[in-house]
PDB file of C-alpha atoms and ligand atoms in Angstrom:
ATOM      1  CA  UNK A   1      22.640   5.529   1.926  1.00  0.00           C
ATOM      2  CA  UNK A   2      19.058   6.302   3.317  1.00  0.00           C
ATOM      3  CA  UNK A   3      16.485   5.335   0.648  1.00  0.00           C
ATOM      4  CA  UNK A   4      12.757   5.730   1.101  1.00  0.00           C
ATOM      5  CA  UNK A   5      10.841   3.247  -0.796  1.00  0.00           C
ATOM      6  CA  UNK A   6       7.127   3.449  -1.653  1.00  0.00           C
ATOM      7  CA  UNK A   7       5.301   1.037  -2.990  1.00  0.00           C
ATOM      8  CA  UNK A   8       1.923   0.327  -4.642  1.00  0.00           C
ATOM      9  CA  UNK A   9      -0.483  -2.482  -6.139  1.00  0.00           C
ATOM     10  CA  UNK A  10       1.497  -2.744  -9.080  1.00  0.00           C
ATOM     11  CA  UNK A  11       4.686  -5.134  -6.573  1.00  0.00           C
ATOM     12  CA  UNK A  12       2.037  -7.493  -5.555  1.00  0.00           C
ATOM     13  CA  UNK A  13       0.426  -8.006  -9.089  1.00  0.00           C
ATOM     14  CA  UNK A  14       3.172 -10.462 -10.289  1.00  0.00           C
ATOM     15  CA  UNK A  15       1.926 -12.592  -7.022  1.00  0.00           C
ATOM     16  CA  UNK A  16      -1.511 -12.134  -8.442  1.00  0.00           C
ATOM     17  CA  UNK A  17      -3.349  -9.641  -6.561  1.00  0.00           C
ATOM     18  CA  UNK A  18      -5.187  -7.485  -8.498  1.00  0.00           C
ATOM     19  CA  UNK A  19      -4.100  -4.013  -9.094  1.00  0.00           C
ATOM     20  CA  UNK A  20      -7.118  -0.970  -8.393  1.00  0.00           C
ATOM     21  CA  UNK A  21      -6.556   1.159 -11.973  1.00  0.00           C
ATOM     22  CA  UNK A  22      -4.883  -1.008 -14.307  1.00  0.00           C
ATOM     23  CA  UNK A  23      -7.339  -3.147 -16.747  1.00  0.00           C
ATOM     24  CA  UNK A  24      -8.828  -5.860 -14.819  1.00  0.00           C
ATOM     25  CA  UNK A  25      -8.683  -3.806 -11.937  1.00  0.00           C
ATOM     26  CA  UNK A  26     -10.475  -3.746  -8.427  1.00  0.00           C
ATOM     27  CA  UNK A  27     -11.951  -0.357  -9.385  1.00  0.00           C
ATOM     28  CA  UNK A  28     -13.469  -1.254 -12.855  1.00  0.00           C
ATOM     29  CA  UNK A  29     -15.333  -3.856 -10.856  1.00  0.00           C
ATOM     30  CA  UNK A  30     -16.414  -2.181  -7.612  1.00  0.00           C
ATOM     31  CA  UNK A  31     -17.211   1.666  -7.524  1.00  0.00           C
ATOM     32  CA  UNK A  32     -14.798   3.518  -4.203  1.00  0.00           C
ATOM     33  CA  UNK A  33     -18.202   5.258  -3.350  1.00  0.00           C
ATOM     34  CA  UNK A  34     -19.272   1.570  -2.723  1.00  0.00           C
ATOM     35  CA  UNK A  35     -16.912  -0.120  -0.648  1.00  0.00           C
ATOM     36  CA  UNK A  36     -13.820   2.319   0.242  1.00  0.00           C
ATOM     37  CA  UNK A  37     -15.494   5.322   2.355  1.00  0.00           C
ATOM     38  CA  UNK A  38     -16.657   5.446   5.615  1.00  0.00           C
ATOM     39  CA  UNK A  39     -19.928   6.013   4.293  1.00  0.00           C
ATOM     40  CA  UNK A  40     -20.211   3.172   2.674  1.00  0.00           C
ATOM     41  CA  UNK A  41     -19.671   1.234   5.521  1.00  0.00           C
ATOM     42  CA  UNK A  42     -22.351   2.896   7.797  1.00  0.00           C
ATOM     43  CA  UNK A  43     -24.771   2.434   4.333  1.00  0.00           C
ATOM     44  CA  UNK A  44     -23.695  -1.151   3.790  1.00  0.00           C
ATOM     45  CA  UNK A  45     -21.264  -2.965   6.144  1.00  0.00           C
ATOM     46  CA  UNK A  46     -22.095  -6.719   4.823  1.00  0.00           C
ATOM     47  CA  UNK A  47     -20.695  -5.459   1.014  1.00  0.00           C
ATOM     48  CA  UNK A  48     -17.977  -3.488   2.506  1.00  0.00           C
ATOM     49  CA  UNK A  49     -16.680  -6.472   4.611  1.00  0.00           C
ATOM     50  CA  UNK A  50     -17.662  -8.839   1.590  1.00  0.00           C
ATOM     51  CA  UNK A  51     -14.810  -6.908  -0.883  1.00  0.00           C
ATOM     52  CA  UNK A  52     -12.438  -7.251   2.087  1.00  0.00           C
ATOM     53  CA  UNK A  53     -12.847 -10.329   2.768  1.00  0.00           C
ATOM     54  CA  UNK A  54     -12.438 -11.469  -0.459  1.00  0.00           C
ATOM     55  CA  UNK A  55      -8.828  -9.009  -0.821  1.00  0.00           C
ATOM     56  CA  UNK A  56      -7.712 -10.869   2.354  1.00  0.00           C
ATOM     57  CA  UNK A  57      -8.399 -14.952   0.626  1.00  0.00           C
ATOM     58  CA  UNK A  58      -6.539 -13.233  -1.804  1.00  0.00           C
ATOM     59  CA  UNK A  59      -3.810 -12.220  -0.039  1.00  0.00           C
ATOM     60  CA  UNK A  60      -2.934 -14.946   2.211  1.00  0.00           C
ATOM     61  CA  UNK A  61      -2.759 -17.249  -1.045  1.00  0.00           C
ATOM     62  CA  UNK A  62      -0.922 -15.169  -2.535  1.00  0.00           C
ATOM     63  CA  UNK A  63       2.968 -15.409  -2.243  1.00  0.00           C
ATOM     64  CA  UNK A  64       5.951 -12.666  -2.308  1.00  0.00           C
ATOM     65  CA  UNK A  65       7.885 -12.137  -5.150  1.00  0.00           C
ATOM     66  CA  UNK A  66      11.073 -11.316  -6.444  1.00  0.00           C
ATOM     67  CA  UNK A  67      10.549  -7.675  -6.529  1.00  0.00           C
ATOM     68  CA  UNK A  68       9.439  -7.918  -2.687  1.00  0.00           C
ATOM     69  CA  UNK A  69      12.190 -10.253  -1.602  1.00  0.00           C
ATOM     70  CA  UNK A  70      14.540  -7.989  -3.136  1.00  0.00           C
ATOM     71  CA  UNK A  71      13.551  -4.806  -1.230  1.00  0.00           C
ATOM     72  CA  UNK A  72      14.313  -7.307   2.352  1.00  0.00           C
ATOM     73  CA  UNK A  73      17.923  -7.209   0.903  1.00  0.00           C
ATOM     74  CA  UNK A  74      18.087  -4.032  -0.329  1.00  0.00           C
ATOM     75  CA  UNK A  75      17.550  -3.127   3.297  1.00  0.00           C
ATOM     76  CA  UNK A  76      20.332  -5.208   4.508  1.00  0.00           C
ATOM     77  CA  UNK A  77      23.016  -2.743   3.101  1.00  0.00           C
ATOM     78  CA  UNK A  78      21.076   0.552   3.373  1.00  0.00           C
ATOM     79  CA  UNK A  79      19.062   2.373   5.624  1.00  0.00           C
ATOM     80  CA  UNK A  80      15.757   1.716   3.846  1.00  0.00           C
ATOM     81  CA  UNK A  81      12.618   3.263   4.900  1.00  0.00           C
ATOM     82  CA  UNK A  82       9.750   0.884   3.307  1.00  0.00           C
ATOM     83  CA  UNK A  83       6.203   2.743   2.741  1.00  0.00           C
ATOM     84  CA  UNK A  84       3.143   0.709   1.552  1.00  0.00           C
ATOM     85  CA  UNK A  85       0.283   1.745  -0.104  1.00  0.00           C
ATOM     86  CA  UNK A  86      -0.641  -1.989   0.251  1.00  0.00           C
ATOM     87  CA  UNK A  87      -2.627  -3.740   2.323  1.00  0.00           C
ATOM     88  CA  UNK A  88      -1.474  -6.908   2.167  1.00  0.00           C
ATOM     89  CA  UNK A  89       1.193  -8.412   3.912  1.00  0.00           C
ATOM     90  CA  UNK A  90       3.344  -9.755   1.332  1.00  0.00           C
ATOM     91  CA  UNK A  91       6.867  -7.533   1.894  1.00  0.00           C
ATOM     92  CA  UNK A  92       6.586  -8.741   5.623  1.00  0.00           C
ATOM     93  CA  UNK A  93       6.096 -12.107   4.578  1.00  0.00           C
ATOM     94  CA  UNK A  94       9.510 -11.235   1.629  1.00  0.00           C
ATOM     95  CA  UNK A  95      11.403 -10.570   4.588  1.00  0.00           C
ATOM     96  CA  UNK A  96      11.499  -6.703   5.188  1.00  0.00           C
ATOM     97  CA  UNK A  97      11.074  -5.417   8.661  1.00  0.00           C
ATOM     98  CA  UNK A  98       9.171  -2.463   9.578  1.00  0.00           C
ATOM     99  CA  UNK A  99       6.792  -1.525   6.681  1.00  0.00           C
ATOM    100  CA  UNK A 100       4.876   1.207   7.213  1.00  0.00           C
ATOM    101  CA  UNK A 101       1.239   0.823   6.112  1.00  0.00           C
ATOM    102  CA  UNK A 102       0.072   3.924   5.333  1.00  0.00           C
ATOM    103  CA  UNK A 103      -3.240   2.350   3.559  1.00  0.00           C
ATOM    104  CA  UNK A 104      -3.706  -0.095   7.115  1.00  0.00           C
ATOM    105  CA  UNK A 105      -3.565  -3.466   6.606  1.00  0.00           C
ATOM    106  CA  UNK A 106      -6.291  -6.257   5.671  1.00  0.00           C
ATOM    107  CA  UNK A 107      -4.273  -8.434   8.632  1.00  0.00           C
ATOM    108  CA  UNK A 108      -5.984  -5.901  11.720  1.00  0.00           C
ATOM    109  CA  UNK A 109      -9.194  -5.258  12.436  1.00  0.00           C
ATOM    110  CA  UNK A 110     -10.461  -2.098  14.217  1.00  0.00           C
ATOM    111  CA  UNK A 111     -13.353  -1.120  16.435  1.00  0.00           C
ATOM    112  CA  UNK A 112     -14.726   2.229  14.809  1.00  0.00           C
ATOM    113  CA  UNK A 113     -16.406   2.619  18.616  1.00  0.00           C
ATOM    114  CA  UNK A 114     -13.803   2.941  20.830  1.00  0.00           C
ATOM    115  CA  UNK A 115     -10.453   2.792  18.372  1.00  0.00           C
ATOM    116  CA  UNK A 116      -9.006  -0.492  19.395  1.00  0.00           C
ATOM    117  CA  UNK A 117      -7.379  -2.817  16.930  1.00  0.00           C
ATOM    118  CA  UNK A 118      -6.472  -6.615  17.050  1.00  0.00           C
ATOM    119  CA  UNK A 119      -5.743  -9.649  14.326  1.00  0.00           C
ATOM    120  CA  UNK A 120      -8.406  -9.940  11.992  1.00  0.00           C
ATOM    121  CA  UNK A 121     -10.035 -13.344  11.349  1.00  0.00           C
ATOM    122  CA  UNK A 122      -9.773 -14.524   7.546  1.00  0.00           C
ATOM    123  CA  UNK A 123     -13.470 -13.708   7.539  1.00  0.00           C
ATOM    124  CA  UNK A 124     -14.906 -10.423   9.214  1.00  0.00           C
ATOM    125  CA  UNK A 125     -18.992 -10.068   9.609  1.00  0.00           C
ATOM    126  CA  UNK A 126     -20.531  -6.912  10.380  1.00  0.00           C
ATOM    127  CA  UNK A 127     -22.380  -7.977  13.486  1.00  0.00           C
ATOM    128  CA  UNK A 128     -18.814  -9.213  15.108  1.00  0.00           C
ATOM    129  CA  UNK A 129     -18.174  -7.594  18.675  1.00  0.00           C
ATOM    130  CA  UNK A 130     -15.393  -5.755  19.717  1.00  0.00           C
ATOM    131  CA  UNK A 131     -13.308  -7.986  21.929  1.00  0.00           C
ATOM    132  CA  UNK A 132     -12.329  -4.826  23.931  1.00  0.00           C
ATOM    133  CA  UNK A 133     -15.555  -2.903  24.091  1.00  0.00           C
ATOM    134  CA  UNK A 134     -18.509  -5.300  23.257  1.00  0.00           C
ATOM    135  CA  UNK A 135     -19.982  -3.056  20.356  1.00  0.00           C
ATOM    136  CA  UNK A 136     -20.588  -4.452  16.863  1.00  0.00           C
ATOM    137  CA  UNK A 137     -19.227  -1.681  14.906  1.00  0.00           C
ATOM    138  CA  UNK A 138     -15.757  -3.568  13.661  1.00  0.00           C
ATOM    139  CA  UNK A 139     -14.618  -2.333  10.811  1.00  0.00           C
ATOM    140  CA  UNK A 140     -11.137  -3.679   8.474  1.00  0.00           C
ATOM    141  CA  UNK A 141      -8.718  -1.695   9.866  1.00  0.00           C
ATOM    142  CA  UNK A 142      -8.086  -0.090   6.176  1.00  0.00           C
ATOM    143  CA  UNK A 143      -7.594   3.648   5.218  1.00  0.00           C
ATOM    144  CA  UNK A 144     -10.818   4.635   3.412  1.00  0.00           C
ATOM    145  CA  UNK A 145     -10.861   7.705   0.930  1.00  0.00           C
ATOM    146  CA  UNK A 146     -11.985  10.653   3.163  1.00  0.00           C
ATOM    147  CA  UNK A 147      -9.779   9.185   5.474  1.00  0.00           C
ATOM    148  CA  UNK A 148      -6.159  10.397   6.843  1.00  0.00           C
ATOM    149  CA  UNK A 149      -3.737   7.814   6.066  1.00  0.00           C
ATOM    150  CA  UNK A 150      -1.423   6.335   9.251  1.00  0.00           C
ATOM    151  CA  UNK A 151       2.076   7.816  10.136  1.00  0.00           C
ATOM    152  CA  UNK A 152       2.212  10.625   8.214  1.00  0.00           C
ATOM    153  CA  UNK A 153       4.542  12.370  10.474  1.00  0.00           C
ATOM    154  CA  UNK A 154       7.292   9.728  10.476  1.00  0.00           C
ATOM    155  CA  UNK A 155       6.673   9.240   6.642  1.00  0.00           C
ATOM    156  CA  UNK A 156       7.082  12.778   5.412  1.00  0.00           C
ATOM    157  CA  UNK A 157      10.672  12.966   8.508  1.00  0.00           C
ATOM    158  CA  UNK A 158      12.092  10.093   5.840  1.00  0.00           C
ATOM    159  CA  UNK A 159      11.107  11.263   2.688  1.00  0.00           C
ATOM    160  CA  UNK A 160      12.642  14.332   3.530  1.00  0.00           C
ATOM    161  CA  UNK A 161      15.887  12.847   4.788  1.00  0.00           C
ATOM    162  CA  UNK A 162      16.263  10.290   2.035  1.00  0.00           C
ATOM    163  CA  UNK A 163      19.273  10.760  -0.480  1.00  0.00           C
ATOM    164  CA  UNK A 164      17.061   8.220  -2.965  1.00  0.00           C
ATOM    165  CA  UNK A 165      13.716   8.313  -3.836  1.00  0.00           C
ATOM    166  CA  UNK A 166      12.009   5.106  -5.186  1.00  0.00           C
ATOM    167  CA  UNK A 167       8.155   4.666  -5.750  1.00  0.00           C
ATOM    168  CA  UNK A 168       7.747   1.171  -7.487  1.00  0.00           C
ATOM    169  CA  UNK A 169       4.360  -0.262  -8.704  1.00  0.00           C
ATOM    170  CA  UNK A 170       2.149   3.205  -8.251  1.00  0.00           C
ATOM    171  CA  UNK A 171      -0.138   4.801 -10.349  1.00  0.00           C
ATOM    172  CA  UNK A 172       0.735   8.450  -8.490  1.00  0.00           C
ATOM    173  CA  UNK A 173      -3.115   8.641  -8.411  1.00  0.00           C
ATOM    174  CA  UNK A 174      -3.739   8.954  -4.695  1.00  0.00           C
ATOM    175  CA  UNK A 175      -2.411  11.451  -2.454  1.00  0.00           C
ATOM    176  CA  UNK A 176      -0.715  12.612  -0.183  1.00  0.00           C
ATOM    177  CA  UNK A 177       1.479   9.335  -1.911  1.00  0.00           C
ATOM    178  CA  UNK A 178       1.562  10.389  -4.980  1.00  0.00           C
ATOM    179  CA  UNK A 179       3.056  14.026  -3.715  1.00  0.00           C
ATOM    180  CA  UNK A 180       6.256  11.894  -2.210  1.00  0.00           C
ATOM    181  CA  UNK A 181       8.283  12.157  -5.277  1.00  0.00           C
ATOM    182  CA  UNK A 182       8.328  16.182  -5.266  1.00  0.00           C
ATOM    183  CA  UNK A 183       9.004  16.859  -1.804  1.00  0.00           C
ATOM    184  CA  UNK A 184      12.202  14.146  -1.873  1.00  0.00           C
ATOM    185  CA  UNK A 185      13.445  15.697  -4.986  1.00  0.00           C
ATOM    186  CA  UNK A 186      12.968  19.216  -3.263  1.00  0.00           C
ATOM    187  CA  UNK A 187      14.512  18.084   0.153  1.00  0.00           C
ATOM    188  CA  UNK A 188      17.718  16.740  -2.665  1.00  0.00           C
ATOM    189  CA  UNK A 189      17.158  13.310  -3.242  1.00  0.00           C
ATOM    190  CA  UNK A 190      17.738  11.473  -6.341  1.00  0.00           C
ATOM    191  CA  UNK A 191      13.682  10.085  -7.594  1.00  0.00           C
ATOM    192  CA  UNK A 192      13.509   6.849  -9.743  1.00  0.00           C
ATOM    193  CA  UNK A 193      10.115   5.377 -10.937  1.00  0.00           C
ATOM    194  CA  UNK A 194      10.053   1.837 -11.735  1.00  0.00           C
ATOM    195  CA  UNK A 195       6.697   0.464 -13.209  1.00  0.00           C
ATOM    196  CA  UNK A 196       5.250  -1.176 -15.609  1.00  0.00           C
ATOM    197  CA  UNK A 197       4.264   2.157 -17.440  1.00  0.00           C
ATOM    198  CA  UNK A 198       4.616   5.871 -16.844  1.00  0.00           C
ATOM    199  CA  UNK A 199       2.642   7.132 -13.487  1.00  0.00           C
ATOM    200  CA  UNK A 200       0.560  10.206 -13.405  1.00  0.00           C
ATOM    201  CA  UNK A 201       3.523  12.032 -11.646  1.00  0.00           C
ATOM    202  CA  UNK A 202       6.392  10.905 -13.483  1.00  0.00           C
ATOM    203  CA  UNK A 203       7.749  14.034 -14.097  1.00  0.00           C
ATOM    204  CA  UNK A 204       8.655  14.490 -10.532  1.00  0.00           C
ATOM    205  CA  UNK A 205      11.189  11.576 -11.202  1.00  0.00           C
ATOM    206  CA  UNK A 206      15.180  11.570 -12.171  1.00  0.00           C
ATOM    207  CA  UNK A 207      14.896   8.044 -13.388  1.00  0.00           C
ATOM    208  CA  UNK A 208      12.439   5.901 -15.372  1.00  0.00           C
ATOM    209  CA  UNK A 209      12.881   1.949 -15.352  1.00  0.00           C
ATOM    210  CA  UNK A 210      10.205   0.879 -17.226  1.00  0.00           C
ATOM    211  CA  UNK A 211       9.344  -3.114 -17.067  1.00  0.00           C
ATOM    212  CA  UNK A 212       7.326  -5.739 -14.050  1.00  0.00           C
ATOM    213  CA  UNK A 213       8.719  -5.392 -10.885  1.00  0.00           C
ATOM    214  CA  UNK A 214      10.082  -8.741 -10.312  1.00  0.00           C
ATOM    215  CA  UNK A 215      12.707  -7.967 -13.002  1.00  0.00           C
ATOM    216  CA  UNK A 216      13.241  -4.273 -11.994  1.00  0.00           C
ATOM    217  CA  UNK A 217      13.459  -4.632  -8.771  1.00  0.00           C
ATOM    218  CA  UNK A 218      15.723  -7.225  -8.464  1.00  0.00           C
ATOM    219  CA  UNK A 219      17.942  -5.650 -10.732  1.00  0.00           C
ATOM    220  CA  UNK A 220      18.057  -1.949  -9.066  1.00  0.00           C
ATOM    221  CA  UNK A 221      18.939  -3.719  -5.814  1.00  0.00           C
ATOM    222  CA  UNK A 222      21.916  -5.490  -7.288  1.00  0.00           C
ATOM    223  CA  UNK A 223      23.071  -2.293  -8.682  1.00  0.00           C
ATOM    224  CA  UNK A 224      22.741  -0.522  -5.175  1.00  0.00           C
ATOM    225  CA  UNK A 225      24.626  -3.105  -3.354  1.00  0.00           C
ATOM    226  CA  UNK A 226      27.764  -3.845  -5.035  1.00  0.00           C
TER     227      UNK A 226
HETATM  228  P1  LIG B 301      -3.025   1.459  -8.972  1.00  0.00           P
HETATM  229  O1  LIG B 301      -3.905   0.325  -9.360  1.00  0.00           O
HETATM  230  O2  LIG B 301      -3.585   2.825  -9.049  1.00  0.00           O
HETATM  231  O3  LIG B 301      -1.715   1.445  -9.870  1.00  0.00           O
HETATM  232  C1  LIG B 301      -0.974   0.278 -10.059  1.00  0.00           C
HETATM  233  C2  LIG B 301       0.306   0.661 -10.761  1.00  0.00           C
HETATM  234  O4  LIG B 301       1.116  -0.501 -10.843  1.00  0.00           O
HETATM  235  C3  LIG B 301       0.147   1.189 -12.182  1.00  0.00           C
HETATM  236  O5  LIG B 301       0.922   2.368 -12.339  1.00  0.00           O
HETATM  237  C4  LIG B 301       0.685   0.053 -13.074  1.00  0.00           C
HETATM  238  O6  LIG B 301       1.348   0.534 -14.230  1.00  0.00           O
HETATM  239  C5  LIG B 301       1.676  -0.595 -12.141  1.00  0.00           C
HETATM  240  N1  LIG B 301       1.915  -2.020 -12.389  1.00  0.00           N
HETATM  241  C6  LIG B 301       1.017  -2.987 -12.690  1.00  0.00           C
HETATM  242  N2  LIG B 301       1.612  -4.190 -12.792  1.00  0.00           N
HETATM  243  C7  LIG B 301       2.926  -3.986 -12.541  1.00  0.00           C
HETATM  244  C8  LIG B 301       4.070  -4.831 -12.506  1.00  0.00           C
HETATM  245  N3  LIG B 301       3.994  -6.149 -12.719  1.00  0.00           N
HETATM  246  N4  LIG B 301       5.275  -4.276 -12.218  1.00  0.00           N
HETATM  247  C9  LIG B 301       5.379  -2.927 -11.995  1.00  0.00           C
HETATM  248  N5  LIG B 301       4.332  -2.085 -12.018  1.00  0.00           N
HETATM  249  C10 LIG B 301       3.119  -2.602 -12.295  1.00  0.00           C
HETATM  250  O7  LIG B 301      -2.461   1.121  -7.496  1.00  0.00           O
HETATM  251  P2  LIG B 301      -1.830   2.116  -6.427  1.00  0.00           P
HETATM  252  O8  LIG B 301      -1.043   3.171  -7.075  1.00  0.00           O
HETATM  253  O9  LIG B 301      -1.206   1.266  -5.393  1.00  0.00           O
HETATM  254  O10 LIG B 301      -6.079   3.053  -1.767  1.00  0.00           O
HETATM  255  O11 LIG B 301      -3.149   2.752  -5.821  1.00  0.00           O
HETATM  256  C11 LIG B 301      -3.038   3.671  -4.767  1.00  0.00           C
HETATM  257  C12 LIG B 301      -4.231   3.547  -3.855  1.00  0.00           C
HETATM  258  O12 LIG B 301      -5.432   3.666  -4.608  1.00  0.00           O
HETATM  259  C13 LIG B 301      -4.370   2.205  -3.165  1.00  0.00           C
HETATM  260  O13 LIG B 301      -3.581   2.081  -2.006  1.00  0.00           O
HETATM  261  C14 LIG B 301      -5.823   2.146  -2.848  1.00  0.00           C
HETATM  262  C15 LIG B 301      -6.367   2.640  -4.173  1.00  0.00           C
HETATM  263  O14 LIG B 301      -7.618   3.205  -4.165  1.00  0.00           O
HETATM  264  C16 LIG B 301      -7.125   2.873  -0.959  1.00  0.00           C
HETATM  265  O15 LIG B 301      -7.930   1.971  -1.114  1.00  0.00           O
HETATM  266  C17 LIG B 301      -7.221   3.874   0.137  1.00  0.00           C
END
């Protein structure tokens, strides 16, 4: 079956990595103006690189979990399409192949000067050159609001051609992400929502599995590949 998967803060929080809207959350401790627009970055790089820094310490302690391990088997059987809102690196490191980051990922940085991307160190400091161009204008290579989020072409191709629909973990806050659900179910697709509560958008959805992803997940997979 060809199933498009997205997923959002809400699959990493069991592995402790703090979710952006949920209480505790990144956003009722930073404001987005602050460290998640371009602006922001020209007005202060040394905060901006400060938050993600401190998301990427977070990251690489952190460890996959059930509900990300799962989704490596799921594709196994099925022709799974994965889509991350996330920019850690924890479903790579659960074992599935070929996530698509539309969010970027903490793991790169990226020259704002001339484009160019590479590894990122653990820690990233605003006066750090390019290794390609020589300017110190190196930014996280993360999707910023105001910002068009990465392969949207190839995204919207499998949403479209999926037969299942599954957004796990997502608050259905952020677009063009949180508009997934109603184009699949348009294009035909079956849409289940599984999450800890009800998103913002879960009427677009079939199905409603309410509970923490590392239960959930696990569970939906076994069901798919009997
Ligand atoms: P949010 O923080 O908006 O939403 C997290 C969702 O996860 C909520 O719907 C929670 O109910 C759910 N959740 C929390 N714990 C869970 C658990 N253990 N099991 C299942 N669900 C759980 O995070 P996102 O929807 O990912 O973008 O946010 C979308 C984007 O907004 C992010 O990629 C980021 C943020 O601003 C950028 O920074 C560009």
């Amino acid at each position: 079956m060809r199933i498009a998967v997205l997923t959002g803060a809400g699959i990493s929080a069991e592995s402790g990595l703090r979710t952006f809207r949920d209480t505790e959350g990144l956003w009722e401790d930073h404001r987005v103006d602050d460290v998640a627009t371009p602006e922001a970055f020209q007005r202060d790089p040394v905060l901006v690189h400060r938050f993600y820094n401190m998301r990427r310490a977070d990251a690489a302690r952190a460890q996959p979990n059930a509900a990300h391990r799962a989704l490596a088997k799921l594709a196994l059987r099925h022709d799974v399409t994965l889509i991350t809102q996330n920019v850690d690196d924890l479903h790579e490191r659960g074992g599935s192949p070929d996530v698509i980051h539309m969010h970027g990922s903490l793991l790169c940085a990226l020259c704002a000067a001339c484009g160019r991307r590479w590894p990122a160190p653990l820690t990233m400091r605003s006066l750090d050159l390019c290794p390609h161009c020589g300017k110190a204008q190196t930014r996280p290579d993360i999707v910023w609001f105001g910002e068009t989020p990465y392969h949207m072409e190839e995204i919207w191709q499998s949403v479209e051609a999926a037969e299942l629909f599954a957004a796990i973990g997502t608050s259905g806050q952020v677009y063009p992400a949180a508009g997934f659900a109603q184009h699949a179910r348009r294009s035909g697709a079956k849409t289940v929502e599984l999450n800890l509560s009800a998103s913002a958008v879960s009427r677009d959805f079939d199905e409603h599995r309410i509970g923490p992803a590392s239960q959930l997940v696990p569970q939906w997979v076994a069901e798919l590949c009997v």
